[in-house]
Every structure is written in C-alpha cells, then in structure tokens.
PDB file of C-alpha atoms in Angstrom:
ATOM      1  CA  UNK A   1       0.202   0.138   0.165  1.00  0.00           C
ATOM      2  CA  UNK A   2       1.491   3.316  -0.927  1.00  0.00           C
ATOM      3  CA  UNK A   3       2.678   5.528   2.629  1.00  0.00           C
ATOM      4  CA  UNK A   4       0.706   7.916   2.052  1.00  0.00           C
ATOM      5  CA  UNK A   5      -2.870   5.549   1.633  1.00  0.00           C
ATOM      6  CA  UNK A   6      -1.761   3.457   4.912  1.00  0.00           C
ATOM      7  CA  UNK A   7      -1.376   6.850   6.502  1.00  0.00           C
ATOM      8  CA  UNK A   8      -4.517   8.033   5.707  1.00  0.00           C
ATOM      9  CA  UNK A   9      -6.152   4.543   6.383  1.00  0.00           C
ATOM     10  CA  UNK A  10      -4.861   4.284   9.899  1.00  0.00           C
ATOM     11  CA  UNK A  11      -6.144   7.646  10.826  1.00  0.00           C
ATOM     12  CA  UNK A  12      -9.682   7.058   9.278  1.00  0.00           C
ATOM     13  CA  UNK A  13     -10.013   3.577  10.941  1.00  0.00           C
ATOM     14  CA  UNK A  14      -8.371   5.386  14.441  1.00  0.00           C
ATOM     15  CA  UNK A  15     -11.314   8.139  13.599  1.00  0.00           C
ATOM     16  CA  UNK A  16     -14.429   5.776  13.444  1.00  0.00           C
ATOM     17  CA  UNK A  17     -13.186   3.876  16.341  1.00  0.00           C
ATOM     18  CA  UNK A  18     -12.972   6.547  18.881  1.00  0.00           C
ATOM     19  CA  UNK A  19     -16.563   7.833  17.594  1.00  0.00           C
ATOM     20  CA  UNK A  20     -17.866   4.453  18.695  1.00  0.00           C
ATOM     21  CA  UNK A  21     -15.912   4.393  21.893  1.00  0.00           C
ATOM     22  CA  UNK A  22     -18.704   5.207  24.493  1.00  0.00           C
ATOM     23  CA  UNK A  23     -16.841   7.500  27.000  1.00  0.00           C
ATOM     24  CA  UNK A  24     -18.439   5.606  29.797  1.00  0.00           C
ATOM     25  CA  UNK A  25     -16.212   2.718  29.037  1.00  0.00           C
ATOM     26  CA  UNK A  26     -13.146   5.262  28.506  1.00  0.00           C
ATOM     27  CA  UNK A  27     -12.309   4.942  32.357  1.00  0.00           C
ATOM     28  CA  UNK A  28     -12.366   8.514  32.008  1.00  0.00           C
ATOM     29  CA  UNK A  29     -12.675  10.783  35.502  1.00  0.00           C
ATOM     30  CA  UNK A  30     -16.220  11.532  36.188  1.00  0.00           C
ATOM     31  CA  UNK A  31     -16.099  15.644  35.837  1.00  0.00           C
ATOM     32  CA  UNK A  32     -14.972  14.859  32.437  1.00  0.00           C
ATOM     33  CA  UNK A  33     -18.851  12.637  31.521  1.00  0.00           C
ATOM     34  CA  UNK A  34     -20.491  15.669  32.881  1.00  0.00           C
ATOM     35  CA  UNK A  35     -22.244  17.868  30.468  1.00  0.00           C
ATOM     36  CA  UNK A  36     -23.659  17.733  26.625  1.00  0.00           C
ATOM     37  CA  UNK A  37     -21.399  16.146  24.310  1.00  0.00           C
ATOM     38  CA  UNK A  38     -21.436  17.859  20.677  1.00  0.00           C
ATOM     39  CA  UNK A  39     -19.832  14.854  19.517  1.00  0.00           C
ATOM     40  CA  UNK A  40     -20.061  10.936  19.347  1.00  0.00           C
ATOM     41  CA  UNK A  41     -18.167   9.085  21.466  1.00  0.00           C
ATOM     42  CA  UNK A  42     -14.621  10.015  23.008  1.00  0.00           C
ATOM     43  CA  UNK A  43     -13.016  13.072  21.513  1.00  0.00           C
ATOM     44  CA  UNK A  44      -9.552  13.679  20.431  1.00  0.00           C
ATOM     45  CA  UNK A  45      -8.288  15.078  24.054  1.00  0.00           C
ATOM     46  CA  UNK A  46      -9.424  12.637  25.639  1.00  0.00           C
ATOM     47  CA  UNK A  47      -7.840   9.495  23.341  1.00  0.00           C
ATOM     48  CA  UNK A  48      -4.728  11.702  23.570  1.00  0.00           C
ATOM     49  CA  UNK A  49      -5.573  11.829  27.591  1.00  0.00           C
ATOM     50  CA  UNK A  50      -6.248   8.522  27.814  1.00  0.00           C
ATOM     51  CA  UNK A  51      -2.744   7.650  25.512  1.00  0.00           C
ATOM     52  CA  UNK A  52      -0.052  10.180  27.258  1.00  0.00           C
ATOM     53  CA  UNK A  53       0.884  11.930  23.946  1.00  0.00           C
ATOM     54  CA  UNK A  54      -0.165  15.042  23.153  1.00  0.00           C
ATOM     55  CA  UNK A  55      -3.279  16.528  21.274  1.00  0.00           C
ATOM     56  CA  UNK A  56      -1.385  17.661  18.386  1.00  0.00           C
ATOM     57  CA  UNK A  57       0.223  14.793  17.582  1.00  0.00           C
ATOM     58  CA  UNK A  58      -2.779  12.291  18.016  1.00  0.00           C
ATOM     59  CA  UNK A  59      -4.723  14.686  15.973  1.00  0.00           C
ATOM     60  CA  UNK A  60      -1.906  14.482  13.140  1.00  0.00           C
ATOM     61  CA  UNK A  61      -2.092  10.900  13.871  1.00  0.00           C
ATOM     62  CA  UNK A  62      -5.902  10.751  12.869  1.00  0.00           C
ATOM     63  CA  UNK A  63      -5.561  13.344   9.491  1.00  0.00           C
ATOM     64  CA  UNK A  64      -2.537  10.956   8.276  1.00  0.00           C
ATOM     65  CA  UNK A  65       0.763  13.404   8.372  1.00  0.00           C
ATOM     66  CA  UNK A  66       2.771  11.512  10.503  1.00  0.00           C
ATOM     67  CA  UNK A  67       4.262   8.073  10.378  1.00  0.00           C
ATOM     68  CA  UNK A  68       6.259   8.133  13.193  1.00  0.00           C
ATOM     69  CA  UNK A  69       3.697   6.289  15.087  1.00  0.00           C
ATOM     70  CA  UNK A  70       5.700   3.465  17.608  1.00  0.00           C
ATOM     71  CA  UNK A  71       4.200   0.081  18.426  1.00  0.00           C
ATOM     72  CA  UNK A  72       3.996   1.298  22.109  1.00  0.00           C
ATOM     73  CA  UNK A  73       1.693   4.254  20.748  1.00  0.00           C
ATOM     74  CA  UNK A  74      -0.370   1.977  19.084  1.00  0.00           C
ATOM     75  CA  UNK A  75      -0.770  -0.143  22.310  1.00  0.00           C
ATOM     76  CA  UNK A  76      -2.150   2.690  24.483  1.00  0.00           C
ATOM     77  CA  UNK A  77      -4.223   3.658  21.871  1.00  0.00           C
ATOM     78  CA  UNK A  78      -5.790   0.394  20.991  1.00  0.00           C
ATOM     79  CA  UNK A  79      -6.161  -0.210  24.591  1.00  0.00           C
ATOM     80  CA  UNK A  80      -7.891   3.498  24.903  1.00  0.00           C
ATOM     81  CA  UNK A  81     -10.327   2.504  22.373  1.00  0.00           C
ATOM     82  CA  UNK A  82     -11.389  -0.980  23.794  1.00  0.00           C
ATOM     83  CA  UNK A  83     -10.200  -2.512  20.465  1.00  0.00           C
ATOM     84  CA  UNK A  84     -10.863  -6.413  20.148  1.00  0.00           C
ATOM     85  CA  UNK A  85      -8.519  -8.334  18.784  1.00  0.00           C
ATOM     86  CA  UNK A  86      -9.485  -8.393  15.358  1.00  0.00           C
ATOM     87  CA  UNK A  87      -9.948  -4.703  15.504  1.00  0.00           C
ATOM     88  CA  UNK A  88      -6.122  -4.610  17.325  1.00  0.00           C
ATOM     89  CA  UNK A  89      -4.525  -6.853  14.470  1.00  0.00           C
ATOM     90  CA  UNK A  90      -6.219  -4.858  11.682  1.00  0.00           C
ATOM     91  CA  UNK A  91      -4.963  -1.662  13.058  1.00  0.00           C
ATOM     92  CA  UNK A  92      -1.384  -3.010  13.634  1.00  0.00           C
ATOM     93  CA  UNK A  93      -1.328  -4.284   9.921  1.00  0.00           C
ATOM     94  CA  UNK A  94      -1.959  -0.884   8.973  1.00  0.00           C
ATOM     95  CA  UNK A  95       0.252   0.501  10.482  1.00  0.00           C
ATOM     96  CA  UNK A  96       3.277  -1.982   8.858  1.00  0.00           C
ATOM     97  CA  UNK A  97       4.190  -2.043  12.761  1.00  0.00           C
ATOM     98  CA  UNK A  98       4.408  -5.373  15.272  1.00  0.00           C
ATOM     99  CA  UNK A  99       1.909  -5.422  18.400  1.00  0.00           C
ATOM    100  CA  UNK A 100       3.931  -5.374  21.453  1.00  0.00           C
ATOM    101  CA  UNK A 101       1.604  -7.611  22.950  1.00  0.00           C
ATOM    102  CA  UNK A 102       1.726 -11.396  22.269  1.00  0.00           C
ATOM    103  CA  UNK A 103      -0.568 -12.992  22.768  1.00  0.00           C
ATOM    104  CA  UNK A 104      -2.038 -14.591  26.143  1.00  0.00           C
ATOM    105  CA  UNK A 105       0.146 -18.119  26.875  1.00  0.00           C
ATOM    106  CA  UNK A 106      -3.242 -19.629  27.867  1.00  0.00           C
ATOM    107  CA  UNK A 107      -4.896 -18.474  24.611  1.00  0.00           C
ATOM    108  CA  UNK A 108      -2.391 -19.335  22.442  1.00  0.00           C
ATOM    109  CA  UNK A 109      -2.377 -22.939  23.560  1.00  0.00           C
ATOM    110  CA  UNK A 110      -5.715 -23.395  22.868  1.00  0.00           C
ATOM    111  CA  UNK A 111      -6.810 -25.063  19.283  1.00  0.00           C
ATOM    112  CA  UNK A 112     -10.073 -24.255  18.187  1.00  0.00           C
ATOM    113  CA  UNK A 113     -11.722 -28.152  17.820  1.00  0.00           C
ATOM    114  CA  UNK A 114     -13.056 -27.643  14.142  1.00  0.00           C
ATOM    115  CA  UNK A 115      -9.496 -26.922  12.912  1.00  0.00           C
ATOM    116  CA  UNK A 116      -8.060 -30.015  14.284  1.00  0.00           C
ATOM    117  CA  UNK A 117     -11.018 -31.295  12.850  1.00  0.00           C
ATOM    118  CA  UNK A 118     -10.010 -30.453   9.365  1.00  0.00           C
ATOM    119  CA  UNK A 119      -6.625 -31.251   9.989  1.00  0.00           C
ATOM    120  CA  UNK A 120      -7.341 -35.457  10.755  1.00  0.00           C
ATOM    121  CA  UNK A 121      -9.968 -35.283   7.997  1.00  0.00           C
ATOM    122  CA  UNK A 122      -7.159 -34.890   5.357  1.00  0.00           C
ATOM    123  CA  UNK A 123      -6.580 -38.199   3.579  1.00  0.00           C
ATOM    124  CA  UNK A 124      -2.952 -37.118   2.231  1.00  0.00           C
ATOM    125  CA  UNK A 125      -0.355 -35.936   4.281  1.00  0.00           C
ATOM    126  CA  UNK A 126      -0.908 -32.573   6.618  1.00  0.00           C
ATOM    127  CA  UNK A 127       0.185 -30.637   9.906  1.00  0.00           C
ATOM    128  CA  UNK A 128      -0.643 -27.439  11.392  1.00  0.00           C
ATOM    129  CA  UNK A 129       2.488 -25.865  12.808  1.00  0.00           C
ATOM    130  CA  UNK A 130       2.978 -22.620  15.422  1.00  0.00           C
ATOM    131  CA  UNK A 131       5.119 -19.353  14.769  1.00  0.00           C
ATOM    132  CA  UNK A 132       8.459 -21.471  15.763  1.00  0.00           C
ATOM    133  CA  UNK A 133       7.544 -24.561  13.441  1.00  0.00           C
ATOM    134  CA  UNK A 134       6.504 -26.935  16.249  1.00  0.00           C
ATOM    135  CA  UNK A 135       4.126 -29.459  15.053  1.00  0.00           C
ATOM    136  CA  UNK A 136       0.982 -29.048  16.871  1.00  0.00           C
ATOM    137  CA  UNK A 137      -1.523 -31.301  14.794  1.00  0.00           C
ATOM    138  CA  UNK A 138      -0.828 -33.528  12.277  1.00  0.00           C
ATOM    139  CA  UNK A 139      -3.234 -36.540  10.440  1.00  0.00           C
ATOM    140  CA  UNK A 140      -2.180 -40.028  10.460  1.00  0.00           C
ATOM    141  CA  UNK A 141      -0.780 -40.051   6.839  1.00  0.00           C
ATOM    142  CA  UNK A 142       1.934 -37.430   8.080  1.00  0.00           C
ATOM    143  CA  UNK A 143       2.899 -39.763  11.215  1.00  0.00           C
ATOM    144  CA  UNK A 144       3.564 -42.608   8.591  1.00  0.00           C
ATOM    145  CA  UNK A 145       5.383 -39.837   6.321  1.00  0.00           C
ATOM    146  CA  UNK A 146       7.836 -38.087   8.995  1.00  0.00           C
ATOM    147  CA  UNK A 147       9.001 -40.895  10.253  1.00  0.00           C
ATOM    148  CA  UNK A 148      10.923 -39.351  13.600  1.00  0.00           C
ATOM    149  CA  UNK A 149       9.325 -36.339  13.598  1.00  0.00           C
ATOM    150  CA  UNK A 150       5.557 -37.077  13.960  1.00  0.00           C
ATOM    151  CA  UNK A 151       5.493 -40.818  15.544  1.00  0.00           C
ATOM    152  CA  UNK A 152       5.938 -42.236  19.106  1.00  0.00           C
ATOM    153  CA  UNK A 153      10.282 -42.340  18.461  1.00  0.00           C
ATOM    154  CA  UNK A 154      10.547 -38.670  17.639  1.00  0.00           C
ATOM    155  CA  UNK A 155      12.589 -36.603  20.726  1.00  0.00           C
ATOM    156  CA  UNK A 156      11.314 -32.916  19.013  1.00  0.00           C
ATOM    157  CA  UNK A 157       8.014 -31.606  17.203  1.00  0.00           C
ATOM    158  CA  UNK A 158      10.033 -28.894  16.191  1.00  0.00           C
ATOM    159  CA  UNK A 159      10.444 -29.093  12.194  1.00  0.00           C
ATOM    160  CA  UNK A 160      13.966 -27.433  12.206  1.00  0.00           C
ATOM    161  CA  UNK A 161      14.797 -29.609  14.599  1.00  0.00           C
ATOM    162  CA  UNK A 162      14.039 -32.538  12.500  1.00  0.00           C
ATOM    163  CA  UNK A 163      15.601 -31.456   9.303  1.00  0.00           C
ATOM    164  CA  UNK A 164      18.567 -30.664  11.172  1.00  0.00           C
ATOM    165  CA  UNK A 165      19.613 -32.836  13.823  1.00  0.00           C
ATOM    166  CA  UNK A 166      18.048 -36.163  12.996  1.00  0.00           C
ATOM    167  CA  UNK A 167      18.897 -39.065  10.641  1.00  0.00           C
ATOM    168  CA  UNK A 168      16.073 -39.636   9.647  1.00  0.00           C
ATOM    169  CA  UNK A 169      15.102 -36.733   7.968  1.00  0.00           C
ATOM    170  CA  UNK A 170      18.344 -36.601   5.794  1.00  0.00           C
ATOM    171  CA  UNK A 171      17.361 -40.390   4.712  1.00  0.00           C
ATOM    172  CA  UNK A 172      14.186 -39.239   3.670  1.00  0.00           C
ATOM    173  CA  UNK A 173      14.670 -35.954   2.264  1.00  0.00           C
ATOM    174  CA  UNK A 174      15.724 -36.088  -1.523  1.00  0.00           C
ATOM    175  CA  UNK A 175      18.177 -33.321  -2.034  1.00  0.00           C
ATOM    176  CA  UNK A 176      18.327 -32.544   1.661  1.00  0.00           C
ATOM    177  CA  UNK A 177      20.832 -30.649   1.751  1.00  0.00           C
ATOM    178  CA  UNK A 178      19.620 -27.926  -0.791  1.00  0.00           C
ATOM    179  CA  UNK A 179      16.186 -28.642   0.743  1.00  0.00           C
ATOM    180  CA  UNK A 180      17.450 -27.909   4.248  1.00  0.00           C
ATOM    181  CA  UNK A 181      19.247 -24.254   2.976  1.00  0.00           C
ATOM    182  CA  UNK A 182      15.476 -23.105   1.461  1.00  0.00           C
ATOM    183  CA  UNK A 183      13.589 -23.919   4.580  1.00  0.00           C
ATOM    184  CA  UNK A 184      16.180 -21.992   6.431  1.00  0.00           C
ATOM    185  CA  UNK A 185      14.888 -19.026   3.974  1.00  0.00           C
ATOM    186  CA  UNK A 186      11.433 -19.806   4.690  1.00  0.00           C
ATOM    187  CA  UNK A 187      11.764 -19.961   8.062  1.00  0.00           C
ATOM    188  CA  UNK A 188      13.525 -16.400   8.441  1.00  0.00           C
ATOM    189  CA  UNK A 189      10.602 -15.293   5.908  1.00  0.00           C
ATOM    190  CA  UNK A 190       7.806 -16.625   8.481  1.00  0.00           C
ATOM    191  CA  UNK A 191       9.268 -15.175  11.850  1.00  0.00           C
ATOM    192  CA  UNK A 192      10.357 -11.616   9.973  1.00  0.00           C
ATOM    193  CA  UNK A 193       8.427  -9.452  12.509  1.00  0.00           C
ATOM    194  CA  UNK A 194       9.291 -11.871  15.685  1.00  0.00           C
ATOM    195  CA  UNK A 195      13.194 -11.588  15.389  1.00  0.00           C
ATOM    196  CA  UNK A 196      13.497 -10.546  18.605  1.00  0.00           C
ATOM    197  CA  UNK A 197      11.753 -13.330  20.054  1.00  0.00           C
ATOM    198  CA  UNK A 198      13.222 -15.051  22.902  1.00  0.00           C
ATOM    199  CA  UNK A 199      12.227 -18.066  21.862  1.00  0.00           C
ATOM    200  CA  UNK A 200      13.247 -17.800  17.662  1.00  0.00           C
ATOM    201  CA  UNK A 201      16.478 -16.159  19.431  1.00  0.00           C
ATOM    202  CA  UNK A 202      16.735 -19.517  21.258  1.00  0.00           C
ATOM    203  CA  UNK A 203      15.721 -21.538  18.373  1.00  0.00           C
ATOM    204  CA  UNK A 204      18.624 -19.939  15.685  1.00  0.00           C
ATOM    205  CA  UNK A 205      21.298 -20.153  18.537  1.00  0.00           C
ATOM    206  CA  UNK A 206      20.622 -23.629  19.427  1.00  0.00           C
ATOM    207  CA  UNK A 207      21.032 -24.943  16.290  1.00  0.00           C
ATOM    208  CA  UNK A 208      23.874 -22.502  14.836  1.00  0.00           C
ATOM    209  CA  UNK A 209      25.786 -24.061  17.696  1.00  0.00           C
ATOM    210  CA  UNK A 210      24.385 -27.916  16.701  1.00  0.00           C
ATOM    211  CA  UNK A 211      24.776 -27.872  12.912  1.00  0.00           C
ATOM    212  CA  UNK A 212      26.948 -25.933  10.493  1.00  0.00           C
ATOM    213  CA  UNK A 213      24.899 -26.209   7.768  1.00  0.00           C
ATOM    214  CA  UNK A 214      21.922 -23.899   9.831  1.00  0.00           C
ATOM    215  CA  UNK A 215      24.697 -21.326  10.544  1.00  0.00           C
ATOM    216  CA  UNK A 216      25.672 -21.106   7.494  1.00  0.00           C
ATOM    217  CA  UNK A 217      22.258 -21.110   5.447  1.00  0.00           C
ATOM    218  CA  UNK A 218      20.850 -18.094   8.373  1.00  0.00           C
ATOM    219  CA  UNK A 219      24.480 -15.755   8.357  1.00  0.00           C
ATOM    220  CA  UNK A 220      23.208 -15.623   4.190  1.00  0.00           C
ATOM    221  CA  UNK A 221      19.999 -14.305   5.315  1.00  0.00           C
ATOM    222  CA  UNK A 222      18.548 -15.746   2.401  1.00  0.00           C
ATOM    223  CA  UNK A 223      14.382 -14.930   2.272  1.00  0.00           C
ATOM    224  CA  UNK A 224      11.597 -17.342   0.488  1.00  0.00           C
ATOM    225  CA  UNK A 225       8.479 -17.337   0.975  1.00  0.00           C
ATOM    226  CA  UNK A 226       6.770 -20.842   2.130  1.00  0.00           C
ATOM    227  CA  UNK A 227       5.133 -21.206  -1.594  1.00  0.00           C
ATOM    228  CA  UNK A 228       5.216 -24.682  -1.385  1.00  0.00           C
ATOM    229  CA  UNK A 229       5.840 -26.699  -4.885  1.00  0.00           C
ATOM    230  CA  UNK A 230       7.616 -29.940  -5.307  1.00  0.00           C
ATOM    231  CA  UNK A 231       8.452 -32.121  -2.101  1.00  0.00           C
ATOM    232  CA  UNK A 232      10.111 -35.509  -2.615  1.00  0.00           C
ATOM    233  CA  UNK A 233      10.716 -38.383  -0.145  1.00  0.00           C
ATOM    234  CA  UNK A 234      12.263 -41.527   0.159  1.00  0.00           C
ATOM    235  CA  UNK A 235      10.517 -43.422   2.501  1.00  0.00           C
ATOM    236  CA  UNK A 236      11.713 -46.493   4.073  1.00  0.00           C
ATOM    237  CA  UNK A 237       7.800 -48.473   3.530  1.00  0.00           C
ATOM    238  CA  UNK A 238       6.479 -46.136   0.502  1.00  0.00           C
ATOM    239  CA  UNK A 239       9.500 -45.939  -1.263  1.00  0.00           C
ATOM    240  CA  UNK A 240       9.711 -42.636  -3.314  1.00  0.00           C
ATOM    241  CA  UNK A 241       7.248 -40.853  -3.107  1.00  0.00           C
ATOM    242  CA  UNK A 242       6.356 -36.775  -4.440  1.00  0.00           C
ATOM    243  CA  UNK A 243       3.797 -34.772  -3.016  1.00  0.00           C
ATOM    244  CA  UNK A 244       2.945 -30.877  -3.608  1.00  0.00           C
ATOM    245  CA  UNK A 245       2.931 -28.632  -1.092  1.00  0.00           C
ATOM    246  CA  UNK A 246       0.261 -26.305  -0.338  1.00  0.00           C
ATOM    247  CA  UNK A 247      -0.130 -24.028   2.732  1.00  0.00           C
ATOM    248  CA  UNK A 248      -2.321 -22.386   4.349  1.00  0.00           C
ATOM    249  CA  UNK A 249      -2.966 -19.687   7.311  1.00  0.00           C
ATOM    250  CA  UNK A 250      -5.541 -20.137   9.830  1.00  0.00           C
ATOM    251  CA  UNK A 251      -8.140 -17.075   9.725  1.00  0.00           C
ATOM    252  CA  UNK A 252      -8.127 -16.420  13.413  1.00  0.00           C
ATOM    253  CA  UNK A 253      -5.104 -18.011  14.412  1.00  0.00           C
ATOM    254  CA  UNK A 254      -2.290 -16.422  11.639  1.00  0.00           C
ATOM    255  CA  UNK A 255       0.080 -18.195  14.041  1.00  0.00           C
ATOM    256  CA  UNK A 256      -1.201 -21.089  12.832  1.00  0.00           C
ATOM    257  CA  UNK A 257      -0.087 -22.852   9.439  1.00  0.00           C
ATOM    258  CA  UNK A 258      -1.738 -25.437   7.709  1.00  0.00           C
ATOM    259  CA  UNK A 259       0.606 -27.651   5.860  1.00  0.00           C
ATOM    260  CA  UNK A 260      -0.948 -29.945   3.330  1.00  0.00           C
ATOM    261  CA  UNK A 261       0.919 -32.314   0.862  1.00  0.00           C
ATOM    262  CA  UNK A 262      -1.052 -33.781  -2.279  1.00  0.00           C
ATOM    263  CA  UNK A 263       0.172 -36.668  -3.708  1.00  0.00           C
ATOM    264  CA  UNK A 264       1.455 -36.720  -7.811  1.00  0.00           C
ATOM    265  CA  UNK A 265       0.200 -40.087  -7.727  1.00  0.00           C
ATOM    266  CA  UNK A 266      -3.028 -41.870  -6.245  1.00  0.00           C
ATOM    267  CA  UNK A 267      -1.256 -44.108  -4.539  1.00  0.00           C
ATOM    268  CA  UNK A 268       1.084 -41.765  -2.155  1.00  0.00           C
ATOM    269  CA  UNK A 269      -1.479 -40.467   0.056  1.00  0.00           C
ATOM    270  CA  UNK A 270      -1.739 -42.625   2.418  1.00  0.00           C
TER     271      UNK A 270
END
C-alpha cells in the first residue's frame, strides 16, 4: 500500500473507532463525562489524555500527517479505544508495525476443535505448525510419512530440529542439503517480525551451535516465501514419493499454518 494511503487509512480507522467508543466505558473521570457532548464517542483530547500523548500529535495521526507512530503508542490507542482482537490486529497491520503485546500463553495454546478436525480429515499428509515451527497437530498420513518427527519415536516436534538434527530427515528428504537451505530461508521469512522473540532467538542459537549447515544458511540471510511446490521423499515403506505442497494460514489464528502434501500419484496419499 502507498505510504500516504496507508497513513490516511490508519487515521480514518482510528477516528471511526474513537467515535464509536462509549465515553462511560473509557475510564475517564466523572467530571469529564458531565454536561452535553457535541461529538459522538470520545473527543480527540480525551484519547490523547488516556494515551499519554499530546493532542497535536494524536490529531496528526488521525489526519494521516505522521508515520512515526511507535508500536507502544499504537498499543495505548488500541487499549484506550477498547479494540477487540481482530480490530487491534487490523490497526497494527495498517500501521505496518508489530504488536508489542503478545497473546496470552493460555490463549495461544488453545486450538479450536474444528481446526484440529480439518487436519484429521485430510487423506493426504497434513500437519499444523505454530509460529516456532513446532507441529501441534497432524493426521495419520503425516505420521506415517514423517517417521522421527511426527511418530512416537520423535524427540522433538520442531521441524527445524528434525531437519537438521536427525538422520531420519537426511534419509527421507531427496536432495536434503538443498531442501534444508530452503527451509532456513522460509523460516526467516516466517519470523521476520519476531526476530527479537526470545524463543526464536533460542531456536536459532541452538541450531547454529549444533549444525554448521544451519549456521551458514542463517548467516546468508536468504529469504523465500513458503510457497510450497514439489516435495520428494525416499520412504522406507512407501518408496520414493512425490507431493505438491500447499499451505494455508488459519484465519483467526495467523500464528498457525496448515501444510498439506497433495500426492502426484494417487497411491501416495497414505
């Protein structure tokens, strides 16, 4: 989106939300609520006061005249306007900023049953990964294909750990080294807005210390989208199989990614 257009869209969104915010629920002192109010919702100076910023600067934000709004200021605006999760996410998306408030641990760990049911209902291999590339759900076909990662023998459910720290991954993956380099570039693209996340840093540090290929690939700072494409495996029971990888983001949980492997040959589905 054009920078000027993005600033205007952000300002208009904040303005409409301000005008829809009930002053009685905004935490204003009683004196501020007395008397006749000429404008719907909150006044600009009231939002500025709640956020601890100047009225002038807040006015510039609504008018799309500044692009120097920090994530912390956006967070205070979202809280002052009591934005629900979807609107808060939209606010930060318009601003092109990362929300400094991470989801609560309990909320992040709960996956709706219908999402898990979707994964189970795929005939072809399918698995669900979180933002750290830990597998959080998978179907029987994926368990059979990814021995050493999704079966009972796995020591870790993290795809990067499986790819770089197990003999099973090297034996299973055709052109393992080329594929491993691409996996690193895909992970970097995936976590671009979370490079300061301590858990992401811990994963990168651990793999860099334990695997020279990962260390070199990470330092190259190559970035590619996880677009899917052909995936080839040499499986001890299934033989050599080929799939087309198709990925989906979960609409109400963008931290979750559904990966499906559609067989090139009908017999490769299971």
